Amino acid sequence: MEKGKIQVTVEDIFPVIKTFLYSDNEIFIRELVSNATDAILKLKTLINLGKINKKIDDLIIEIVIDKENKILKIIDNGIGMTKKEVKKYINQIAFSGAEEFLRKYKDKNNEYIIGNFGLGFYSSFMVSDKVEIISKSYKDSEDAIHWICDGTTNFSIKNIANTITGSGTEIILHINDSSKEFLEENKIKELLIKYCKFMPIPIKLGEREVNNPYPIWKKNPINVKDEEYINFYKELYPLQIADPLFWIHLNIDHPFNLTGVLFFPKIKNKIEIQRDKIQLYKNQVYVTDNLEGIVPDFLNLLKGVIDSPDIPLNVSRSYLQSESSVKQISGYITRKVAEKLENMCKNNREDFEKNWEDIKIIIEYGMISDSNFYSKAKKFALYPDINHQYFLLEEYIKKANKFKNKKIICFYTSNIENQNSYIETIKNKGYIILLLDSPIVGHLLQKIEMDYKNINFFRVDSDQIDKILKNNKNIYNLSKEEIKILENILKQNIDNHKFIIKIEDLSDFSLPFIITVPEFIRRMKEISMTGNNMFNCNSKYNLIVNKNHKLIKKIINEKDLKTKKNLIKNSLHLIMLSQNLLTGKELTDFIYNSFEMLSK
C-alpha cells in the first residue's frame, strides 16, 4: 500500500471546502452523480468510436444505502481510473486549484469567486468521516485501485485484485453522525429528483430509476407534441394546476450552446415572487433557480428550463461569473421570446388577443425594464378598449383623437366600474377609451410618452379632461360677484385639508362637482406603489367646481344657509361616494341623512 500527503501548504483546506465553498451540504450528491455521469459519457464515446466492445444500454449509475453500517455508495460502470489517474485528478489537480483559491480568495466573499477547478468530489467530506474510491479502468492491463482519505490531507492508495467486472468507479461515503439524514432513502430520492432529475444517464435507487435521461428540451421541437410539453410542464411543477398558455423551445449552437423550454403561465395582473421559477441546468445537471444575469427580470415571471454548457459558474456552481457570454445568452433569450410573441400576434391574432390578459403583465414589465424588448414589443403589445377591441399602438394612433396642437390624446380607464361616470361623459362625445388596468401601467405610459412626443395619455378622471373637451356653450354664466360669493361658500363648507378647490369653466355636460388627481401626480403615486419611492406626492384631491352647472347656480341663489350647506354637503358626498372616498362617520351620516330625506 502506498501512502502519501496531498501536496498543499494550507492545512485548513478541508474546513474551507466544508463551510466556505459548499455552504449547502446536500449538493455532494449532485457532484458525485455528475462525476459518475461524466465517466459513463466518456466510456460511451469510446464505445461509439469502436474502441470498446460494450452495450451502451447497460450503462447506469446506482445509489446504494447501507444504513446499518452508515455507508452511502455511488457506483458507475463508466470509464474508470488508473492509479496514475487517481493521483493526478484526485490528489493533484483539485488541490492545486484549491490552494490557489485559498491564497487569493480566502478573505473574500464567495459570491464573487471565479474558478473552475475540480473540487466537486471533495464535497463528499461535508457529510463523511471517511471516503473511499474503488476504481477499475477500461484498460484491461490496469489493476483496480483502492484510495482512502479520512478528511485530512493524508491518503492511502493500493492496487487490488481485479474482482470488479468491467470498468467503473465506486465512491464509498462513511456518513458522519451529523449527516445521518443522508442514509434515508426518501431523503436521497428527494435530492436526486432535485439535482439529478434530468441527468443523461439512468440513475437507479433501490429497484427504481429516478430520473428522466431524455428531457424534451434536448429533442428536436419538430418531433415534440403539445401533449408532451404540457406533461413536461407538470413534471417540472407538479403543484401547478393550470396548463401553460404556450411555450418557446430554445435551441442554439452558435456563438454558444443553449437549449431549453420556456412556458408562459397564466399571470393576470399580478407581479409577485414566483415559487416555481425557471430552472438552470448545465449539461442536464441542475444548478439553480436563481437566474439573475441569464434571464432578464421580466422573464423571471415565466417558468421552464434553460440548459447550457457555456454558462460560466464559480467553483460551487452557486453564482454566475460576470462574463460577456452571460449577456449574450440573456440577449438571445429576450430576442427569442420577442420573436415568438410577434409571430403569434401576426399569424394568429385572435388567439393572441384571447391570451392577452394572462400575459400582458410580462410584456408590459419587459417594455419598461428592457429597451431592446420595448423596441420589439411595439409590433405585438396590445391596447384594448372598453368594448374589448384590441389595437397595436400604431393601429390605435390612426383612430385616436387629434387636437389643434397636433397632439394625440389617448383617453383610458383603469377601472370601468369605479370610473363609470367619467367614462360615460367621454364616451358620449364619441371618443375611444382604452382599458389599461395593470399595476405598472403608469410606468409604461411614461415610457411611451417619452418615445412618442406627440402622444399624451389621460385617465378619464384626470383633471385635464374637461379642459381638453371644453366647448363654449355656457348656459349658466356667473358674474364676478357670483364667483366671489361661490368661493366664500365653498371655503366655509369644504375641508381644505382634503381638497384643493378649483372653480372651472367646464363644458355643459360635466357634473357640478368632480374629484380628480392631477394626471402626473396620480401616475407618480402609482409608480411609487410598485416599488419606486422617489416620489413624495401631495395627498390632496382636486375638487373641480363646474361654474356652468345649474346646481351651482342654485347653491349661490339659495337664501337659507342650512339648505345651502346641505346642498354642498350632499353633492360632495355623492361625488365622494362614486370615487370610494366616503368612509367612516361621513359615510354613516350620508346614509342616515339620505333615509331621512326619503322619509319626508
XYZ file of C-alpha atoms in Angstrom:
600
model
C 0.000 0.000 0.000
C 1.249 3.436 -0.891
C 0.680 6.302 1.499
C 1.206 9.997 0.989
C 0.203 13.541 1.767
C -1.786 15.696 -0.587
C 0.591 18.439 -1.598
C -0.984 21.568 -0.237
C 0.580 24.060 2.113
C -2.674 25.330 3.537
C -3.687 22.908 6.288
C -7.266 24.132 6.632
C -8.291 23.108 3.134
C -10.999 20.679 4.254
C -12.747 23.101 6.621
C -12.813 25.589 3.768
C -14.357 23.044 1.414
C -16.918 22.072 4.023
C -18.004 25.513 5.153
C -16.884 28.054 2.570
C -17.069 26.556 -0.893
C -20.168 24.490 -0.277
C -22.409 26.081 2.306
C -25.207 23.642 1.450
C -24.024 20.127 2.240
C -26.712 18.357 0.223
C -25.034 19.250 -3.074
C -22.494 16.433 -2.559
C -24.999 14.120 -4.253
C -25.097 16.394 -7.297
C -21.292 16.492 -7.535
C -20.733 12.753 -7.164
C -23.528 11.759 -9.547
C -22.232 14.357 -12.020
C -18.770 12.792 -11.867
C -20.293 9.359 -12.413
C -22.232 10.711 -15.387
C -19.052 12.179 -16.889
C -17.283 8.827 -16.503
C -20.064 6.998 -18.341
C -20.292 9.609 -21.107
C -16.542 9.228 -21.718
C -16.973 5.478 -21.988
C -19.903 5.986 -24.382
C -17.631 7.994 -26.637
C -15.074 5.157 -26.749
C -17.831 2.632 -27.462
C -19.168 4.758 -30.319
C -15.652 5.012 -31.724
C -15.413 1.213 -31.695
C -12.547 1.105 -29.181
C -14.532 -0.813 -26.558
C -16.989 -3.646 -27.065
C -19.762 -2.902 -24.583
C -23.521 -2.273 -24.751
C -24.421 1.353 -24.182
C -27.824 0.327 -22.819
C -26.110 -1.345 -19.846
C -24.504 1.883 -18.622
C -26.052 3.049 -15.367
C -25.437 4.810 -12.051
C -26.538 3.075 -8.856
C -27.068 4.605 -5.425
C -26.793 2.075 -2.587
C -27.652 2.807 1.048
C -26.271 0.665 3.879
C -27.981 2.266 6.843
C -26.697 -0.225 9.389
C -23.045 0.465 8.581
C -23.675 4.184 7.857
C -22.445 3.841 4.281
C -23.683 5.514 1.095
C -22.329 4.317 -2.255
C -22.384 5.958 -5.687
C -21.483 3.337 -8.288
C -20.985 3.761 -12.036
C -19.827 1.407 -14.781
C -18.072 4.173 -16.688
C -14.535 4.674 -17.887
C -12.857 4.143 -14.504
C -9.442 5.392 -13.355
C -5.932 4.009 -13.175
C -3.705 4.517 -10.159
C -1.862 7.246 -12.034
C -5.109 8.993 -12.916
C -6.336 8.931 -9.318
C -3.107 10.545 -8.175
C -3.433 13.170 -10.890
C -7.120 14.019 -10.740
C -7.895 13.403 -7.081
C -4.649 14.300 -5.315
C -3.009 16.913 -7.519
C -5.241 18.897 -9.862
C -8.105 19.524 -7.490
C -5.970 20.580 -4.578
C -3.520 22.644 -6.571
C -6.527 24.641 -7.671
C -7.809 24.740 -4.121
C -4.525 26.052 -2.793
C -4.527 28.843 -5.356
C -8.098 29.621 -4.415
C -7.224 29.854 -0.734
C -4.296 32.179 -1.315
C -6.299 34.515 -3.484
C -9.807 34.469 -2.084
C -9.649 33.213 1.497
C -10.848 36.508 2.994
C -13.325 37.422 0.281
C -16.998 36.752 -0.211
C -17.580 33.513 -2.108
C -20.337 35.207 -4.072
C -17.791 36.754 -6.427
C -15.240 33.949 -6.767
C -14.224 32.903 -10.253
C -12.926 29.370 -10.662
C -13.478 26.085 -12.420
C -11.148 23.623 -10.706
C -12.350 20.112 -9.839
C -13.307 20.251 -6.211
C -16.688 18.598 -6.709
C -15.527 15.232 -5.414
C -14.361 16.742 -2.137
C -17.836 17.990 -1.293
C -18.331 14.416 -0.066
C -16.299 15.263 3.037
C -19.040 17.618 4.189
C -21.092 14.573 5.158
C -18.415 11.891 5.632
C -15.807 10.912 8.189
C -14.010 8.862 5.566
C -14.263 8.441 1.790
C -13.081 5.508 -0.307
C -12.674 5.136 -4.051
C -12.580 1.752 -5.730
C -11.992 2.115 -9.464
C -11.123 -0.084 -12.411
C -10.028 1.494 -15.670
C -11.438 0.357 -19.007
C -7.840 -0.520 -19.899
C -7.534 -4.261 -19.386
C -3.844 -4.066 -18.467
C -4.520 -1.866 -15.447
C -5.309 -3.173 -11.963
C -8.190 -1.904 -9.914
C -7.210 0.591 -7.224
C -8.419 1.436 -3.731
C -7.989 5.032 -2.436
C -8.858 6.074 1.133
C -8.875 9.506 2.800
C -10.124 10.410 6.286
C -10.825 14.079 5.681
C -7.262 15.282 6.256
C -4.530 15.755 3.679
C -3.390 12.149 4.300
C -4.423 9.406 1.901
C -3.571 5.803 1.035
C -3.780 4.090 -2.339
C -3.155 0.485 -3.382
C -3.754 -1.963 -6.192
C -6.401 -4.589 -5.520
C -7.342 -7.813 -7.218
C -9.459 -7.497 -10.348
C -12.685 -8.528 -8.653
C -14.595 -5.754 -10.430
C -16.460 -6.892 -13.530
C -15.710 -4.465 -16.340
C -14.748 -0.871 -15.706
C -16.202 1.698 -13.359
C -15.885 3.553 -10.077
C -17.420 3.091 -6.647
C -17.437 6.027 -4.221
C -17.970 4.866 -0.624
C -19.018 7.507 1.891
C -18.829 6.754 5.606
C -21.545 9.154 6.706
C -20.785 11.150 9.842
C -23.125 11.361 12.828
C -24.382 14.853 11.968
C -25.424 13.780 8.472
C -27.494 10.648 9.180
C -30.389 12.078 7.189
C -28.458 11.079 4.046
C -28.902 7.432 4.981
C -32.653 7.728 4.498
C -33.880 6.550 1.096
C -36.580 9.223 0.910
C -34.007 11.967 1.511
C -31.661 10.670 -1.183
C -34.576 10.286 -3.581
C -35.612 13.882 -2.896
C -32.074 15.121 -3.667
C -31.778 13.012 -6.800
C -35.055 14.444 -8.090
C -33.925 17.968 -7.224
C -30.405 17.868 -8.687
C -30.233 14.867 -10.997
C -33.750 14.530 -12.379
C -32.682 15.040 -15.985
C -29.113 13.728 -15.992
C -28.395 11.895 -19.258
C -27.556 8.541 -17.635
C -30.144 6.331 -15.884
C -29.882 6.582 -12.085
C -31.107 3.659 -10.016
C -32.078 3.904 -6.342
C -33.208 0.597 -4.946
C -35.181 -1.091 -7.719
C -36.376 2.094 -9.439
C -34.935 4.508 -11.926
C -35.429 8.017 -10.530
C -34.521 10.267 -13.440
C -35.569 11.144 -16.979
C -32.428 10.978 -19.145
C -34.203 12.299 -22.260
C -35.992 15.571 -21.357
C -37.876 17.307 -24.147
C -35.569 20.318 -24.283
C -32.887 18.006 -25.723
C -35.224 16.888 -28.516
C -35.912 18.468 -31.867
C -39.055 20.613 -31.370
C -40.431 19.323 -34.677
C -40.767 15.898 -33.047
C -42.371 17.048 -29.784
C -46.162 17.085 -29.460
C -48.126 19.675 -27.488
C -49.189 16.987 -25.041
C -45.532 16.200 -24.294
C -44.805 19.847 -23.494
C -47.780 20.019 -21.125
C -46.787 16.762 -19.413
C -43.226 18.013 -19.043
C -44.523 21.256 -17.515
C -46.433 19.217 -14.922
C -43.354 17.083 -14.313
C -41.370 20.239 -13.556
C -44.099 21.820 -11.427
C -46.382 19.111 -10.001
C -48.305 21.659 -7.894
C -49.319 23.750 -10.902
C -52.998 23.146 -11.638
C -53.460 25.172 -14.834
C -51.773 24.208 -18.098
C -49.335 26.695 -19.629
C -50.725 29.050 -22.261
C -47.916 28.383 -24.733
C -44.168 27.801 -24.771
C -40.925 28.630 -26.547
C -38.425 25.914 -27.417
C -34.868 27.309 -27.330
C -32.105 25.725 -29.400
C -28.867 27.435 -30.431
C -25.326 26.190 -31.067
C -23.531 29.416 -32.048
C -21.938 31.561 -30.644
C -22.816 29.496 -27.554
C -24.730 26.304 -26.861
C -28.127 26.624 -25.231
C -31.308 24.583 -25.173
C -34.447 24.841 -23.089
C -38.179 25.399 -22.952
C -39.859 28.493 -21.507
C -43.527 28.313 -20.552
C -45.964 31.219 -20.331
C -48.224 30.612 -17.323
C -51.457 32.462 -16.546
C -50.384 35.507 -14.557
C -53.158 38.101 -14.874
C -52.485 41.414 -13.119
C -50.020 40.152 -10.542
C -46.320 40.751 -10.056
C -45.264 38.526 -7.208
C -42.422 36.275 -6.185
C -42.725 33.127 -8.240
C -42.344 29.902 -6.269
C -41.919 27.759 -9.376
C -39.089 29.508 -11.166
C -37.100 28.854 -14.318
C -34.509 26.174 -13.605
C -30.916 26.405 -14.798
C -29.097 23.240 -15.874
C -25.585 22.687 -17.099
C -25.363 19.551 -19.235
C -28.634 18.331 -17.685
C -27.272 18.852 -14.165
C -29.433 21.127 -12.023
C -27.586 24.244 -10.863
C -30.032 26.820 -9.521
C -33.324 28.633 -9.994
C -31.664 31.984 -9.334
C -31.144 33.161 -12.898
C -30.102 36.740 -12.242
C -27.990 37.837 -15.194
C -29.014 34.990 -17.501
C -32.694 35.843 -17.773
C -33.924 39.466 -17.719
C -36.033 40.303 -14.656
C -39.304 40.436 -16.547
C -38.838 36.914 -17.921
C -38.450 35.544 -14.404
C -42.249 35.552 -14.435
C -42.023 32.640 -16.874
C -41.363 29.017 -15.992
C -39.302 26.280 -17.581
C -35.729 25.130 -18.132
C -32.543 26.582 -19.586
C -29.577 24.288 -20.185
C -26.175 25.451 -21.380
C -22.672 24.029 -21.029
C -21.324 27.530 -21.718
C -22.775 29.308 -18.691
C -19.752 30.240 -16.542
C -20.221 29.357 -12.876
C -17.954 29.697 -9.868
C -16.445 26.707 -8.129
C -19.556 25.882 -6.100
C -21.859 26.337 -9.126
C -23.858 28.760 -6.992
C -23.193 32.029 -8.795
C -22.655 33.276 -12.307
C -19.383 34.743 -13.350
C -19.517 38.200 -14.899
C -18.591 37.391 -18.467
C -19.768 38.691 -21.808
C -21.197 35.285 -22.690
C -23.836 35.723 -19.986
C -25.009 38.964 -21.611
C -25.109 37.208 -24.977
C -27.285 34.459 -23.552
C -29.613 36.980 -21.913
C -29.930 38.890 -25.186
C -30.660 35.710 -27.124
C -33.410 34.611 -24.743
C -35.016 38.061 -24.892
C -34.905 38.034 -28.687
C -36.427 34.565 -28.967
C -39.284 35.482 -26.624
C -39.978 38.647 -28.625
C -39.905 36.731 -31.930
C -42.351 34.147 -30.584
C -44.779 36.814 -29.383
C -44.533 38.768 -32.642
C -45.232 35.638 -34.707
C -48.222 34.753 -32.552
C -49.653 38.259 -32.861
C -49.050 38.363 -36.610
C -50.164 34.843 -37.544
C -52.886 34.118 -35.016
C -54.145 37.478 -33.786
C -57.434 36.107 -32.431
C -55.772 33.598 -30.084
C -53.141 36.151 -29.096
C -55.877 38.586 -28.064
C -57.581 35.853 -26.023
C -54.338 35.269 -24.114
C -53.528 38.954 -23.683
C -54.978 39.376 -20.188
C -52.878 36.448 -18.962
C -49.564 37.594 -20.446
C -49.770 41.397 -20.588
C -48.020 41.911 -17.238
C -44.938 40.086 -18.578
C -44.867 42.131 -21.766
C -45.513 45.466 -20.044
C -42.857 44.705 -17.418
C -40.424 43.918 -20.232
C -41.274 47.126 -22.067
C -40.470 49.321 -19.069
C -37.357 47.420 -17.984
C -35.612 46.411 -21.221
C -35.128 48.928 -24.040
C -34.394 46.227 -26.634
C -37.556 44.365 -25.748
C -39.534 47.621 -25.774
C -38.494 48.261 -29.378
C -39.577 44.781 -30.448
C -42.790 44.849 -28.400
C -44.190 47.705 -30.480
C -45.101 45.026 -33.016
C -47.186 42.911 -30.618
C -48.112 44.879 -27.469
C -51.886 45.303 -27.416
C -54.080 48.100 -26.059
C -57.701 47.021 -25.527
C -60.585 49.469 -25.343
C -63.606 49.267 -23.050
C -65.510 47.391 -25.789
C -62.869 44.612 -25.888
C -61.420 45.664 -29.204
C -57.641 45.297 -29.323
C -55.202 47.673 -31.004
C -51.494 47.765 -31.644
C -50.292 51.236 -30.699
C -49.871 52.247 -34.343
C -53.375 50.998 -35.091
C -54.789 52.998 -32.222
C -52.925 56.170 -33.227
C -54.694 56.110 -36.595
C -58.058 56.139 -34.828
C -57.147 58.353 -31.864
C -58.341 61.903 -31.311
C -56.086 64.579 -32.772
C -56.393 68.124 -31.473
C -55.458 71.561 -32.796
C -51.911 71.402 -31.444
C -51.470 68.081 -33.350
C -51.265 66.239 -30.062
C -52.792 62.774 -29.952
C -54.903 62.405 -26.831
C -55.362 58.862 -25.538
C -58.154 58.508 -23.001
C -58.030 55.447 -20.758
C -59.645 53.941 -17.698
C -58.115 51.665 -15.107
C -61.446 50.501 -13.686
C -64.656 50.510 -15.700
C -66.920 50.161 -12.677
C -65.304 52.755 -10.427
C -64.808 55.316 -13.179
C -68.098 54.746 -14.964
C -69.430 58.318 -14.700
C -66.264 59.726 -16.250
C -66.316 57.054 -18.949
C -69.880 57.845 -19.915
C -69.113 61.559 -20.236
C -66.212 60.954 -22.634
C -67.835 58.058 -24.472
C -70.881 60.205 -25.229
C -68.602 62.594 -27.059
C -67.595 59.758 -29.406
C -64.080 59.151 -28.131
C -62.307 55.783 -27.887
C -61.436 54.854 -24.304
C -58.683 52.298 -23.640
C -58.782 49.878 -20.720
C -55.306 49.919 -19.158
C -55.559 48.325 -15.742
C -52.257 46.640 -14.914
C -50.418 47.769 -11.763
C -47.448 49.033 -13.784
C -49.356 50.972 -16.429
C -48.097 54.298 -15.043
C -44.506 53.287 -15.821
C -45.467 52.142 -19.309
C -47.317 55.347 -20.218
C -44.326 57.426 -19.136
C -42.141 55.319 -21.420
C -44.487 55.663 -24.402
C -44.880 59.445 -23.943
C -41.090 59.824 -23.884
C -40.845 57.795 -27.090
C -43.798 59.411 -28.889
C -43.527 63.144 -28.235
C -46.931 63.874 -29.787
C -48.900 61.452 -27.562
C -50.449 62.181 -24.179
C -52.374 59.699 -22.064
C -55.112 60.918 -19.740
C -57.116 58.756 -17.408
C -60.814 59.518 -17.668
C -60.887 61.041 -14.168
C -57.882 63.278 -14.824
C -58.112 66.977 -14.005
C -57.225 67.703 -17.648
C -60.212 66.010 -19.282
C -62.691 68.886 -19.150
C -60.112 71.341 -20.428
C -59.450 69.033 -23.360
C -63.131 68.503 -24.129
C -64.221 72.047 -23.320
C -66.789 73.727 -25.527
C -68.033 77.300 -25.395
C -71.701 76.634 -24.706
C -72.091 78.018 -21.191
C -75.730 78.160 -20.102
C -75.263 79.403 -16.555
C -72.604 82.086 -16.815
C -71.684 83.559 -13.439
C -70.781 87.150 -12.803
C -67.574 88.067 -10.993
C -69.631 88.874 -7.912
C -71.338 85.472 -8.006
C -67.976 83.711 -8.387
C -66.666 85.546 -5.330
C -69.767 84.513 -3.358
C -69.256 80.910 -4.530
C -65.620 80.914 -3.407
C -66.578 82.056 0.082
C -69.376 79.480 0.369
C -67.068 76.647 -0.640
C -64.273 77.696 1.705
C -66.703 77.729 4.614
C -68.202 74.308 3.870
C -65.395 72.165 2.408
C -62.391 70.691 4.223
C -59.318 72.374 2.727
C -57.074 69.689 4.248
C -58.595 67.124 1.915
C -59.402 69.166 -1.195
C -57.892 71.871 -3.328
C -60.903 73.821 -4.639
C -60.807 74.904 -8.262
C -63.680 76.764 -9.930
C -63.537 75.925 -13.621
C -65.329 76.996 -16.774
C -66.267 73.452 -17.764
C -68.426 72.110 -20.543
C -72.160 71.946 -20.006
C -72.253 68.136 -19.909
C -69.939 67.905 -16.877
C -71.072 67.219 -13.324
C -71.330 70.108 -10.837
C -68.515 68.667 -8.713
C -65.672 66.492 -9.963
C -62.926 64.924 -7.840
C -59.650 64.429 -9.672
C -55.977 63.875 -9.066
C -53.592 65.645 -11.444
C -52.562 63.123 -14.120
C -48.831 63.470 -13.390
C -49.224 63.287 -9.596
C -51.578 60.299 -9.765
C -49.261 58.487 -12.139
C -46.269 59.115 -9.882
C -48.232 57.719 -6.947
C -48.976 54.568 -8.926
C -45.318 54.218 -9.848
C -44.381 54.635 -6.172
C -46.795 51.858 -5.228
C -44.889 49.411 -7.446
C -41.638 49.936 -5.583
C -40.216 53.301 -6.655
C -40.351 55.520 -3.575
C -38.580 58.534 -5.034
C -41.840 60.483 -5.345
C -43.432 62.109 -2.339
C -46.673 63.314 -3.875
C -49.331 65.633 -2.481
C -52.128 63.526 -0.988
C -54.863 66.148 -1.603
C -57.528 65.769 -4.261
C -58.665 68.421 -6.680
C -62.305 69.364 -6.214
C -63.319 70.839 -9.561
C -66.433 73.001 -9.315
C -68.260 73.447 -12.592
C -69.498 77.034 -12.526
C -71.676 76.334 -15.585
C -73.874 73.756 -13.872
C -77.393 74.693 -12.781
C -76.855 73.188 -9.297
C -74.027 75.630 -8.654
C -76.314 78.478 -9.646
C -78.932 77.112 -7.238
C -76.403 76.950 -4.371
C -75.425 80.583 -4.923
C -79.039 81.765 -5.008
C -80.242 79.716 -2.036
C -81.105 82.084 0.840
C -81.425 79.523 3.630
C -77.917 78.861 4.985
C -78.760 75.390 6.294
C -80.218 74.351 2.961
C -77.215 75.846 1.152
C -74.856 73.908 3.394
C -76.780 70.655 2.889
C -76.746 71.096 -0.890
C -72.959 71.368 -0.853
C -72.510 68.582 1.682
C -74.807 66.116 -0.089
C -73.359 66.940 -3.503
C -69.835 66.442 -2.217
C -70.742 63.174 -0.504
C -72.347 61.879 -3.676
C -69.255 62.518 -5.733
C -67.009 61.123 -2.964
C -69.181 58.013 -2.817
C -68.733 57.487 -6.543
C -64.940 57.504 -6.028
C -64.920 55.259 -2.945
C -63.695 58.178 -0.855
C -66.645 58.293 1.531
C -65.813 56.236 4.612
C -66.280 56.112 8.345
C -68.562 58.636 10.023
C -69.057 60.606 6.809
C -70.465 57.513 5.093
C -72.697 56.696 8.063
C -74.038 60.267 8.212
C -74.662 60.275 4.458
C -76.682 57.052 4.594
C -78.657 58.263 7.660
C -79.440 61.650 6.077
C -80.449 60.034 2.792
C -83.025 57.863 4.532
C -84.241 60.880 6.480
C -84.807 62.760 3.214
C -86.649 59.789 1.715
C -88.864 59.590 4.783
C -90.051 63.178 4.475
